[in-house]
PDB file of C-alpha atoms in Angstrom:
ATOM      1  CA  UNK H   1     -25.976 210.005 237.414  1.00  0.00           C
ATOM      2  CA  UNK H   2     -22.972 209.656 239.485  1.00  0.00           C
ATOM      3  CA  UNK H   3     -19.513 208.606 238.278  1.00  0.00           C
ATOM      4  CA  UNK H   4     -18.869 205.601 240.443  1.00  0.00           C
ATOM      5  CA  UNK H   5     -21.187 203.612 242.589  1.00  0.00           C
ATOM      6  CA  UNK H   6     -21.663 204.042 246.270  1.00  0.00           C
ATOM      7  CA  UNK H   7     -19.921 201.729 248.342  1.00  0.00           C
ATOM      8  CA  UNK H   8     -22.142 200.820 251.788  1.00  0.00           C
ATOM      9  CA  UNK H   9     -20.835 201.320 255.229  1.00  0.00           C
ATOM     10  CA  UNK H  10     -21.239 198.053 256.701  1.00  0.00           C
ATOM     11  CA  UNK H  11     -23.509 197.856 259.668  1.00  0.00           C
ATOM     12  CA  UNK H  12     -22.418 196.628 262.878  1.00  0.00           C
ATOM     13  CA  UNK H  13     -25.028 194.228 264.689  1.00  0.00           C
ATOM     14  CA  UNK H  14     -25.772 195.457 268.484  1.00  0.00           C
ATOM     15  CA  UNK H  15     -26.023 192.935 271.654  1.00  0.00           C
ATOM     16  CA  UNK H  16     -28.815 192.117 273.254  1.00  0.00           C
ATOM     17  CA  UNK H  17     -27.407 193.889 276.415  1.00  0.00           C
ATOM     18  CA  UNK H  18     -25.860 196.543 274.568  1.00  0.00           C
ATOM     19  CA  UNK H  19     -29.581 197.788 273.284  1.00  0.00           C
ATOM     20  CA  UNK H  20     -31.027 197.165 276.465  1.00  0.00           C
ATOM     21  CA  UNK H  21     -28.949 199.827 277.699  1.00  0.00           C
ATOM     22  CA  UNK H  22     -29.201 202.413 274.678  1.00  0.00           C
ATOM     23  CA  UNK H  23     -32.601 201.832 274.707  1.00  0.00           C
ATOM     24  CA  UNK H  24     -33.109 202.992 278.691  1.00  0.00           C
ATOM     25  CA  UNK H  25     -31.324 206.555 277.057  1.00  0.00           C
ATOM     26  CA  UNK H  26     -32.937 206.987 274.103  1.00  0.00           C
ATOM     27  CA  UNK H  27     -36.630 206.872 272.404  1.00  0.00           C
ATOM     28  CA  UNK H  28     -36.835 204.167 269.594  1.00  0.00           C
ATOM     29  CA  UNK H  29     -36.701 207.231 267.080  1.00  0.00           C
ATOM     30  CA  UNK H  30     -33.014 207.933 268.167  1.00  0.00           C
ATOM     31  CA  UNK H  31     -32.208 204.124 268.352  1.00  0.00           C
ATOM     32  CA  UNK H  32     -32.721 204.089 264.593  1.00  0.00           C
ATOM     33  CA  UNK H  33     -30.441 206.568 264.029  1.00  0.00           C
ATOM     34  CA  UNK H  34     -28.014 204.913 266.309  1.00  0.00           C
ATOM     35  CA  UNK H  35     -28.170 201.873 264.610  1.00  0.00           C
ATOM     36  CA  UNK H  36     -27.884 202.543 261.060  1.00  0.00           C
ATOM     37  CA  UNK H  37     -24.853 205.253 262.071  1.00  0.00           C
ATOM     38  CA  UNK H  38     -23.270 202.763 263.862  1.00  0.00           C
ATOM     39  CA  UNK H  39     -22.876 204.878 266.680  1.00  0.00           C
ATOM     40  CA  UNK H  40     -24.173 202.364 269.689  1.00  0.00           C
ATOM     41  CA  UNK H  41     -19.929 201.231 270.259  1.00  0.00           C
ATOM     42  CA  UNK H  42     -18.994 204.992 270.835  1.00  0.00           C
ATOM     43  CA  UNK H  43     -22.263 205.707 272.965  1.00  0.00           C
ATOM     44  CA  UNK H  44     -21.904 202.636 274.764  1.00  0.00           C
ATOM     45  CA  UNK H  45     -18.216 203.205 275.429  1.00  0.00           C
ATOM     46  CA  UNK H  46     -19.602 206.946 276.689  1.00  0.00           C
ATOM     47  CA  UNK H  47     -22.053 205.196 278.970  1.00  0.00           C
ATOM     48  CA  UNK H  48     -20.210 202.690 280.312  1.00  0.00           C
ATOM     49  CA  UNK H  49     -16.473 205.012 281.229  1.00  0.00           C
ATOM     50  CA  UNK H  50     -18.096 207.227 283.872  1.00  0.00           C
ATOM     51  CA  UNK H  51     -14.401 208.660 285.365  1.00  0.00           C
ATOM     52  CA  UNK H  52     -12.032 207.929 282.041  1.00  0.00           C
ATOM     53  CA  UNK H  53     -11.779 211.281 280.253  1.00  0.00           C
ATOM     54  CA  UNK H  54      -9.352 209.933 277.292  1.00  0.00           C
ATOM     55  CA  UNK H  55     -12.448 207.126 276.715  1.00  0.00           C
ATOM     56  CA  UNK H  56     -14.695 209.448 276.466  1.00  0.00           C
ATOM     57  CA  UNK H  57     -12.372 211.623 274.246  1.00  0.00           C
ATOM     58  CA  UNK H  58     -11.744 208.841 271.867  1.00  0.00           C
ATOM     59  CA  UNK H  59     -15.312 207.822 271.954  1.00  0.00           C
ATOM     60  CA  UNK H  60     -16.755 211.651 270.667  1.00  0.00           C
ATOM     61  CA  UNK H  61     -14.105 211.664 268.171  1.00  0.00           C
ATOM     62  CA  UNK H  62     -15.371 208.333 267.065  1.00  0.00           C
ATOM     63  CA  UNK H  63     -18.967 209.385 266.957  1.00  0.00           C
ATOM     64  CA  UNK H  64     -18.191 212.752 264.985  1.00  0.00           C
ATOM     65  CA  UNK H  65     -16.222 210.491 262.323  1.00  0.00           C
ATOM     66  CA  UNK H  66     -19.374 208.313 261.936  1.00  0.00           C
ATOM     67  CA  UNK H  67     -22.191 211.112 261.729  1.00  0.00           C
ATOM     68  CA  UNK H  68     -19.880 212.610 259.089  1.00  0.00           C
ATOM     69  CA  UNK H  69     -19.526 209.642 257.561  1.00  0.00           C
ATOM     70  CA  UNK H  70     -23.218 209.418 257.218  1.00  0.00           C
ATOM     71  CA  UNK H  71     -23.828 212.722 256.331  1.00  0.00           C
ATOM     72  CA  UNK H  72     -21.746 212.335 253.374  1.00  0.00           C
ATOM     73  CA  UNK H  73     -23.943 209.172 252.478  1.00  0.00           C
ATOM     74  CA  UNK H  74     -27.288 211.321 252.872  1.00  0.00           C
ATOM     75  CA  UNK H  75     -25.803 214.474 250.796  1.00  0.00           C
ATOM     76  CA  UNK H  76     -24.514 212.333 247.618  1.00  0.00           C
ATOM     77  CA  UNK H  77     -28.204 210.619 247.874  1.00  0.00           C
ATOM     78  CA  UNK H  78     -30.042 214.368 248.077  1.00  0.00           C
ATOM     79  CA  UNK H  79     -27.564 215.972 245.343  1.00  0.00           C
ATOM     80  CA  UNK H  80     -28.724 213.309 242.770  1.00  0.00           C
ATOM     81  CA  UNK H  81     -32.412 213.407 243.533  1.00  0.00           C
ATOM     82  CA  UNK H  82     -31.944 217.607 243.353  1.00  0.00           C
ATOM     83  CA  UNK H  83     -29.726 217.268 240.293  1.00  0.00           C
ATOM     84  CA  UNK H  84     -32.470 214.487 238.549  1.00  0.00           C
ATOM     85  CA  UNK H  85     -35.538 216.918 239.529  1.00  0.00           C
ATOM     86  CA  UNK H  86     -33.913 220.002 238.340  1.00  0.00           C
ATOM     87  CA  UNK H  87     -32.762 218.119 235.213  1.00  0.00           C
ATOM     88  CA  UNK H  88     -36.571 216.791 234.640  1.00  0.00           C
ATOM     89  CA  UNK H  89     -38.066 220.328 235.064  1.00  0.00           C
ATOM     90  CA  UNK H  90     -35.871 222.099 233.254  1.00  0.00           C
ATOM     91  CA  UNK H  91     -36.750 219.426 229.753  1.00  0.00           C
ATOM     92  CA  UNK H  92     -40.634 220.148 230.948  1.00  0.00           C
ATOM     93  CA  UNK H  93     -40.623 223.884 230.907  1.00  0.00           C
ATOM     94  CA  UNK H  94     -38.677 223.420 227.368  1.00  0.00           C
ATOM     95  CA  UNK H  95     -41.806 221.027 226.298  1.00  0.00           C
ATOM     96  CA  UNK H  96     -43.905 223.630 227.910  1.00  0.00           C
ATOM     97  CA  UNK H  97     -42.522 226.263 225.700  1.00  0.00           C
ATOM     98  CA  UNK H  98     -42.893 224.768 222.590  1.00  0.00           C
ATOM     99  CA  UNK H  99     -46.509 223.675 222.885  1.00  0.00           C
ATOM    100  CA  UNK H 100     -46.971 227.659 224.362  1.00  0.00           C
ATOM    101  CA  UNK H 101     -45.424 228.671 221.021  1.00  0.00           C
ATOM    102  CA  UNK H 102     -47.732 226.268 219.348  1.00  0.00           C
ATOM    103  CA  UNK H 103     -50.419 227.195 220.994  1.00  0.00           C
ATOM    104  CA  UNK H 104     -50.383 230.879 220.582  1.00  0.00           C
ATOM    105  CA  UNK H 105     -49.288 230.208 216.400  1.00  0.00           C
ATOM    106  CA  UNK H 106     -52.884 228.543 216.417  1.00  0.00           C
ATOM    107  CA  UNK H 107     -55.179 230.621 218.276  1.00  0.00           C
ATOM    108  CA  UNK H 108     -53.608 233.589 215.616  1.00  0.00           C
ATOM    109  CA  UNK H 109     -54.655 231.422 212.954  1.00  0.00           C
ATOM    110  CA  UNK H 110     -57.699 230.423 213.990  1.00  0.00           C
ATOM    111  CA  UNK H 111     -58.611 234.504 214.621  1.00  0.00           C
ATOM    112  CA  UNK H 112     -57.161 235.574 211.451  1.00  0.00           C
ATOM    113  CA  UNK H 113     -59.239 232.973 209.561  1.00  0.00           C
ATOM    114  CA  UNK H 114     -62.402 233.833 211.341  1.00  0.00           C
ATOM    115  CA  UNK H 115     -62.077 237.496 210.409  1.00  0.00           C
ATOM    116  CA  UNK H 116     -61.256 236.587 206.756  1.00  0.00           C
ATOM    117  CA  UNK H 117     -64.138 234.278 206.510  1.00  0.00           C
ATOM    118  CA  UNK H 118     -66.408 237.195 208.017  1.00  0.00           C
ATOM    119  CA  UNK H 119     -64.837 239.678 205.584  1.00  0.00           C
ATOM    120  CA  UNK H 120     -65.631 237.215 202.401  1.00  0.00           C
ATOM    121  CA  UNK H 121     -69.275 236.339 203.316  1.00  0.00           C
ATOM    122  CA  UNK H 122     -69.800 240.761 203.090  1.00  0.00           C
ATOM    123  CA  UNK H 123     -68.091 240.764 199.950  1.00  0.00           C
ATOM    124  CA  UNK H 124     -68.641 238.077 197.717  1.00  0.00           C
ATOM    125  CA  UNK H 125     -72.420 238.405 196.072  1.00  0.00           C
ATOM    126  CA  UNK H 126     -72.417 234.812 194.710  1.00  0.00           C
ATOM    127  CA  UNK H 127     -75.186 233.535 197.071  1.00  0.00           C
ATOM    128  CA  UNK H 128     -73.771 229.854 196.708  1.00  0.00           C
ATOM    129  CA  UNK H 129     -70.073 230.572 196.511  1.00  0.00           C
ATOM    130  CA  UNK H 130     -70.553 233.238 199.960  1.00  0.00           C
ATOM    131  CA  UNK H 131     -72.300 229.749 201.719  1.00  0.00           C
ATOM    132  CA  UNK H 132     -69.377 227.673 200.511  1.00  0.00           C
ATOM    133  CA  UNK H 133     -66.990 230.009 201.573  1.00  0.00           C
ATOM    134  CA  UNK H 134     -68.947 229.991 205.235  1.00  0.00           C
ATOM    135  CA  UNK H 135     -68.883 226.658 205.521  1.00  0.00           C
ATOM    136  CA  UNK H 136     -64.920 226.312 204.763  1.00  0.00           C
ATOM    137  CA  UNK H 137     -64.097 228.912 207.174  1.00  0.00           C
ATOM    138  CA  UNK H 138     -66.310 227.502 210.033  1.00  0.00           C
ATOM    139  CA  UNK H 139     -64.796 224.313 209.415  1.00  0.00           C
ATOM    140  CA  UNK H 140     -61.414 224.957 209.370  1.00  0.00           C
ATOM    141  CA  UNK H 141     -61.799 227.821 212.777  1.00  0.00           C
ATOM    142  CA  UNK H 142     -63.584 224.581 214.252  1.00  0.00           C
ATOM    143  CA  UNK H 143     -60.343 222.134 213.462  1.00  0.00           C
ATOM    144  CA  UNK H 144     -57.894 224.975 214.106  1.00  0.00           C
ATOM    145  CA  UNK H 145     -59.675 225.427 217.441  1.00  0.00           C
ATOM    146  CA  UNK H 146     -60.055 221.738 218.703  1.00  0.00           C
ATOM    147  CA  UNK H 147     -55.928 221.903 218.088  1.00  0.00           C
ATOM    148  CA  UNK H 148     -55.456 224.006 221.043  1.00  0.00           C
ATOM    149  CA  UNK H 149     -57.482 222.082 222.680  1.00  0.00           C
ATOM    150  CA  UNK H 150     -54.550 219.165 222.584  1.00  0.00           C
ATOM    151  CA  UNK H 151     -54.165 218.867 226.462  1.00  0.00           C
ATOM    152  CA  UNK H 152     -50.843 216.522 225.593  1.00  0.00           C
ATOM    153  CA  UNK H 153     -48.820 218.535 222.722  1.00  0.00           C
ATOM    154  CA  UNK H 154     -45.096 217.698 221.986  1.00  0.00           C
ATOM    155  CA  UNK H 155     -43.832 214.552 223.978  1.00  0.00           C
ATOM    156  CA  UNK H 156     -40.265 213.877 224.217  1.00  0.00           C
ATOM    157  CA  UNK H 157     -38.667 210.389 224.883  1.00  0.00           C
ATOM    158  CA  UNK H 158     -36.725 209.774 228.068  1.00  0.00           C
ATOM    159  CA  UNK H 159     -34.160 206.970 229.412  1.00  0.00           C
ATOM    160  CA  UNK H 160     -34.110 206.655 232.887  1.00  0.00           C
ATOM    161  CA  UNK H 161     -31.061 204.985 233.281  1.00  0.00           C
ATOM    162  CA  UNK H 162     -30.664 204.817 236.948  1.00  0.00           C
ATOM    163  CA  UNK H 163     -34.475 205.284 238.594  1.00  0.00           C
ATOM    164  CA  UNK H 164     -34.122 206.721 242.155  1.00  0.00           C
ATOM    165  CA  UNK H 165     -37.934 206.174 242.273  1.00  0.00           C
ATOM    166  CA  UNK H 166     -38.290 202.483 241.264  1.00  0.00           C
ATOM    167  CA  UNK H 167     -36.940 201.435 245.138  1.00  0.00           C
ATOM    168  CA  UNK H 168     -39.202 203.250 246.710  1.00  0.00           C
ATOM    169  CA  UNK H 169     -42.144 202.436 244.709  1.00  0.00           C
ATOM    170  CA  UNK H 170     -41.198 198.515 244.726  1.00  0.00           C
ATOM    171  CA  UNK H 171     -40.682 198.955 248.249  1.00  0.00           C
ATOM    172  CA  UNK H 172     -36.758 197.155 247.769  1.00  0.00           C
ATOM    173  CA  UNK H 173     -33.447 198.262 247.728  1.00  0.00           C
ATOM    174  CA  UNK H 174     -33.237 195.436 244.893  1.00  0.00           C
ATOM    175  CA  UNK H 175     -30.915 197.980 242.981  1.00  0.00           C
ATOM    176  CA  UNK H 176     -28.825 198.930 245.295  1.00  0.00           C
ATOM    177  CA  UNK H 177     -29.409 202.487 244.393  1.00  0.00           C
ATOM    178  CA  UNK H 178     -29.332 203.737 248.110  1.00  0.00           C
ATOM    179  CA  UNK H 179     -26.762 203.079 251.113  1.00  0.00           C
ATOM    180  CA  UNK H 180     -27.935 200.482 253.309  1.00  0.00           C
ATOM    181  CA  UNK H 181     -27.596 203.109 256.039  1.00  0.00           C
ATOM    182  CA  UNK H 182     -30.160 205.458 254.541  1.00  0.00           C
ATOM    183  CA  UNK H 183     -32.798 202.558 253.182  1.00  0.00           C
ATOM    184  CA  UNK H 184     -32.632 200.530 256.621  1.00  0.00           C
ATOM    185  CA  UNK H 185     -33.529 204.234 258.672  1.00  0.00           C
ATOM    186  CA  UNK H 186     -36.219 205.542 255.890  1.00  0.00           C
ATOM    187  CA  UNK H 187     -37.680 201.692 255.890  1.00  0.00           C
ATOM    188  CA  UNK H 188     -38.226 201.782 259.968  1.00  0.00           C
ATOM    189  CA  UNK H 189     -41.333 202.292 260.665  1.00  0.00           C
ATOM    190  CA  UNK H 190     -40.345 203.281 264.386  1.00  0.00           C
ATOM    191  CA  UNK H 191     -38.401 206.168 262.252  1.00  0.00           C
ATOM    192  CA  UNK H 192     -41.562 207.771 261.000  1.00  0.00           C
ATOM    193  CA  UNK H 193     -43.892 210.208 262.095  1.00  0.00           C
ATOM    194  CA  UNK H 194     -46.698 207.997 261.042  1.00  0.00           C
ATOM    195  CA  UNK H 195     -45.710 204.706 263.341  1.00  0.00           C
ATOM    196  CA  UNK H 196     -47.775 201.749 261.178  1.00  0.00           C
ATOM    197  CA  UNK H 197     -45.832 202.991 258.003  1.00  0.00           C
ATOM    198  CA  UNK H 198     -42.644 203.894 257.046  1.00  0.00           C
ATOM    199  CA  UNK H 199     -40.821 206.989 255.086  1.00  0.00           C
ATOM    200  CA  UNK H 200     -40.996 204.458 252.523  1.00  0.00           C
ATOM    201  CA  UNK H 201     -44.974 203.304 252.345  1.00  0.00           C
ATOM    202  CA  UNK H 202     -45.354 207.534 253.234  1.00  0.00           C
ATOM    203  CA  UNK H 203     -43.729 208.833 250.048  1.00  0.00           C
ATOM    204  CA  UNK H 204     -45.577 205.824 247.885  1.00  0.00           C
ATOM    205  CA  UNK H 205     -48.819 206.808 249.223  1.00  0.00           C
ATOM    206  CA  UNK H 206     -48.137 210.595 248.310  1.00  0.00           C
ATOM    207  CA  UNK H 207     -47.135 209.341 244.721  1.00  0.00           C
ATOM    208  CA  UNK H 208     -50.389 207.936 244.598  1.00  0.00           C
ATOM    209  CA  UNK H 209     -52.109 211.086 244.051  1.00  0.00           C
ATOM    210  CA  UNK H 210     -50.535 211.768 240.847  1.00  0.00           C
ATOM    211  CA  UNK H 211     -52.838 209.428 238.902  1.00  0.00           C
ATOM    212  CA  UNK H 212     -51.370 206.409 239.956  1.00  0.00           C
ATOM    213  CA  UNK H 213     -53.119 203.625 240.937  1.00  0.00           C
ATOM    214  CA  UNK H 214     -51.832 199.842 242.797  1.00  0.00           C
ATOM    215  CA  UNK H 215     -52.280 197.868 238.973  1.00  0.00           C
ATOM    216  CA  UNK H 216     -48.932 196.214 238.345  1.00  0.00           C
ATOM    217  CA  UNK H 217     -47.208 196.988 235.147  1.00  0.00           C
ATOM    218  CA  UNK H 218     -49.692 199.699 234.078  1.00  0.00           C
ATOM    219  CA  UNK H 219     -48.458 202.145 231.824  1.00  0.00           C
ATOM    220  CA  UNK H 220     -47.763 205.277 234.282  1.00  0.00           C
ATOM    221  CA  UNK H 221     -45.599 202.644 236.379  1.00  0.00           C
ATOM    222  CA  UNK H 222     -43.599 201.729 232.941  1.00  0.00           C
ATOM    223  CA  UNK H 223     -43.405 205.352 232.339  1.00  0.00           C
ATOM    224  CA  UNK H 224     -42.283 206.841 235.778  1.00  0.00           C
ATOM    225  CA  UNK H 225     -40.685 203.821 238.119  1.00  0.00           C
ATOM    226  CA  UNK H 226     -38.927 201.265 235.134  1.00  0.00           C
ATOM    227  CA  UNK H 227     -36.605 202.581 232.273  1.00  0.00           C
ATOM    228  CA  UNK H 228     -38.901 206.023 231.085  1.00  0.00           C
ATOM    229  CA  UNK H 229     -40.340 206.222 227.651  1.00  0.00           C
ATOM    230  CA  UNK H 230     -42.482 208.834 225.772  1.00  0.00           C
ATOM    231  CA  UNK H 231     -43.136 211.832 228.309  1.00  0.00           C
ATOM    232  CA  UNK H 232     -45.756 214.760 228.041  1.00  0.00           C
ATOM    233  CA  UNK H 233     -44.731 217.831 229.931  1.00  0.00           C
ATOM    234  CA  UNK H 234     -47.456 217.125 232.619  1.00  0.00           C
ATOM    235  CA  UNK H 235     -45.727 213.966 233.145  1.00  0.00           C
ATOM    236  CA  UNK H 236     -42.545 215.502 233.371  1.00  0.00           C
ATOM    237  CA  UNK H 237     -43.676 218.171 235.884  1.00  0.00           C
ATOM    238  CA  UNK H 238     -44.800 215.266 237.553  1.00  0.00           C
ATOM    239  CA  UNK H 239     -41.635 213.114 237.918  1.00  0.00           C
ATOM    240  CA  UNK H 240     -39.569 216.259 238.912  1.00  0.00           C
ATOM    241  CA  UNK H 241     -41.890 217.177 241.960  1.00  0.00           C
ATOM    242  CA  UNK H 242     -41.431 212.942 242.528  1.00  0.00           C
ATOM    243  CA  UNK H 243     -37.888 213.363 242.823  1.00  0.00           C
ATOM    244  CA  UNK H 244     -37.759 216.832 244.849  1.00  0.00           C
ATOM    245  CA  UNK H 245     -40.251 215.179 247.332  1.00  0.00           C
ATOM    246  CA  UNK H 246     -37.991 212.613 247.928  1.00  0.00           C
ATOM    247  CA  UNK H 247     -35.044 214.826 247.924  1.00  0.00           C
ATOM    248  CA  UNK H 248     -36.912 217.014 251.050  1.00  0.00           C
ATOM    249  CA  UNK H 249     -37.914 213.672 252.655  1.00  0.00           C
ATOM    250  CA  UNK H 250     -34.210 212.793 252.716  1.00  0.00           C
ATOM    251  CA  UNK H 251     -32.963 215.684 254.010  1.00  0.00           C
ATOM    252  CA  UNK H 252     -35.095 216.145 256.572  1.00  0.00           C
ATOM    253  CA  UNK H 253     -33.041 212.994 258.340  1.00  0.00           C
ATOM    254  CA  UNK H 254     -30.295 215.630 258.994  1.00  0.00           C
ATOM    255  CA  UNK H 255     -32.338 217.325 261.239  1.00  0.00           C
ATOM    256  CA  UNK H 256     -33.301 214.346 263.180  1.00  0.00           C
ATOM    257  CA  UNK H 257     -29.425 213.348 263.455  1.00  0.00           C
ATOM    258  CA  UNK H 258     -29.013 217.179 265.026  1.00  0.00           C
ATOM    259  CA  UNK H 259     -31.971 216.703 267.491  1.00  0.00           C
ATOM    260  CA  UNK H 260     -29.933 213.233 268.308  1.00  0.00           C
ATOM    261  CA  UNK H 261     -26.647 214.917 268.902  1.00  0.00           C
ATOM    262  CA  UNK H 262     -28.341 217.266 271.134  1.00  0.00           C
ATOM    263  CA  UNK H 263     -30.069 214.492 273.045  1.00  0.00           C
ATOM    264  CA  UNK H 264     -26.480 212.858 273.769  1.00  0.00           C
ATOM    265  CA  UNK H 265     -25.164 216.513 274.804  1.00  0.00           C
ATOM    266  CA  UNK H 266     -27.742 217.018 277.473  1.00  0.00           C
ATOM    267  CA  UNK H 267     -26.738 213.109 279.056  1.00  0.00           C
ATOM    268  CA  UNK H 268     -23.983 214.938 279.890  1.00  0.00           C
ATOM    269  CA  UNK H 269     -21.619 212.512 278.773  1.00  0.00           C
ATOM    270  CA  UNK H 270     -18.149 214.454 278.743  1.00  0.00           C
ATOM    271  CA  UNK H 271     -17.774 216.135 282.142  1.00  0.00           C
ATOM    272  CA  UNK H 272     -15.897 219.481 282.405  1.00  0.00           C
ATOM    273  CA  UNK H 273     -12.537 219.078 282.793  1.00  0.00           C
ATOM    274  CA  UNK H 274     -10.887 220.439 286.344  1.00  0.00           C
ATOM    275  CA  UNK H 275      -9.386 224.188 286.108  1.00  0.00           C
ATOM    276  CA  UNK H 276      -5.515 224.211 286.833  1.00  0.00           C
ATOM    277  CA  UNK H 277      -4.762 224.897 290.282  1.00  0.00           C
ATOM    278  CA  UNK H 278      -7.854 223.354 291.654  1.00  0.00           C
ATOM    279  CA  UNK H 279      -8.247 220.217 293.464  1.00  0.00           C
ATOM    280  CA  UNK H 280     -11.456 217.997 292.797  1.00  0.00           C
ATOM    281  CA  UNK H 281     -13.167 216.379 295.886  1.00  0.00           C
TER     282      UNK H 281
END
């Protein structure tokens, strides 16, 4: 959990001509980006100052500033979700390793008493007391052996103080858990591969898969998107992957803010400055 909470870069709104003209340069993909980056002022002044070399100066420097600005926004976002899942996994494999433990402690048992029963009925002549005996053993190997069975084991109770999850599962930035930079771009749906949905409605439906279901307030929802509770390890395996996919699908906006910067290279918007000694016709 961070130290202090993230402050929002304000967005700046973009005229009607202004995205006219951005939008005759760029696919609605990279208008997203230039939106929420607030990069269409520096692009526009590149655009629009076709001779004026210090313009366009001013104007790369100002872009640069911005995209770092962002990227600085989209890094603090990924560290948490990478420092949450790691966390998560870490208190699963420690579950994991006690029910192992547990696990292995009752299959021994359960041998040891199955060879001791066998042993007894051989040795014991008392017809009635070799049955009893029998019985007793096959009883308790039977109980012994539906124990490590238990698909759940030890549970362990977790507070999730700040849930990184509940936004995207609610669909809201309600919580204010995530720039409004980074929720406005992963809430586009012309931003996504898939164009009817957003990253958003993509990451919920992949969450889906992990035994969730659409029922409001049901108890996995409780459990995984609200304030935590009583985990099993599964679950906890389960919430860690949850946070690491949402950690990739974050950082893969980094390379779509490369293949952006690459798109306003090849405009050509800076042209080479003239050599000393040469006169430009």
């Amino acid at each position: 959990m961070p130290n202090v909470i993230y402050q929002s870069i304000p967005l700046q709104q973009i005229s009607l001509s202004d995205s006219i003209q951005l939008r005759k340069h760029f696919s609605a993909h990279d208008f997203v980006l230039i939106k929420y980056l607030n990069l269409s002022n520096p692009v526009i002044a590149y655009l629009n100052s076709t001779n004026d070399t210090t313009v366009k100066l001013l104007a790369k420097q100002k872009m640069i500033e911005q995209y770092m600005l962002f990227e600085s926004e989209l890094n603090a976002i990924a560290a948490e979700l990478d420092c949450n899942g790691e966390r998560i996994d870490k208190l699963a494999g420690y579950i994991d390793g006690i029910n192992t433990n547990k696990q292995t402690r009752l299959t021994v048992a359960s041998i040891l008493l199955g060879a001791v029963t066998t042993v007894t009925a051989t040795t014991v002549n008392n017809k009635k007391l070799n049955n009893g005996l029998s019985i007793a053993g096959g009883l308790g190997t039977a109980a012994l052996g539906f124990m490590t069975l238990n698909p759940k084991g030890k549970k362990v109770r977790m507070t999730l103080q700040r849930n990184m999850l509940e936004s995207i599962w609610y669909q809201n930035n309600n919580a204010q858990i995530y720039p409004s930079s980074i929720w406005g771009i992963i809430s586009e749906k012309n931003f996504s591969n898939s164009v009817n949905l957003s990253l958003v409605e993509t990451t919920r439906q992949r969450w889906l898969q992990y035994g969730l279901d659409d029922k409001k307030d049901s108890s996995l929802e409780k459990l995984y998107f609200r304030d935590g509770g009583i985990f099993a390890a599964e679950e906890l395996h389960d919430l860690a992957n949850m946070h690491n996919e949402l950690q990739a699908t974050i950082r893969s906006i980094q390379q779509d803010m490369r293949s952006l910067m690459l798109r306003i290279t090849s405009i050509n918007l800076i042209p080479e400055l003239p050599s000393k000694g040469k006169k430009r016709h």
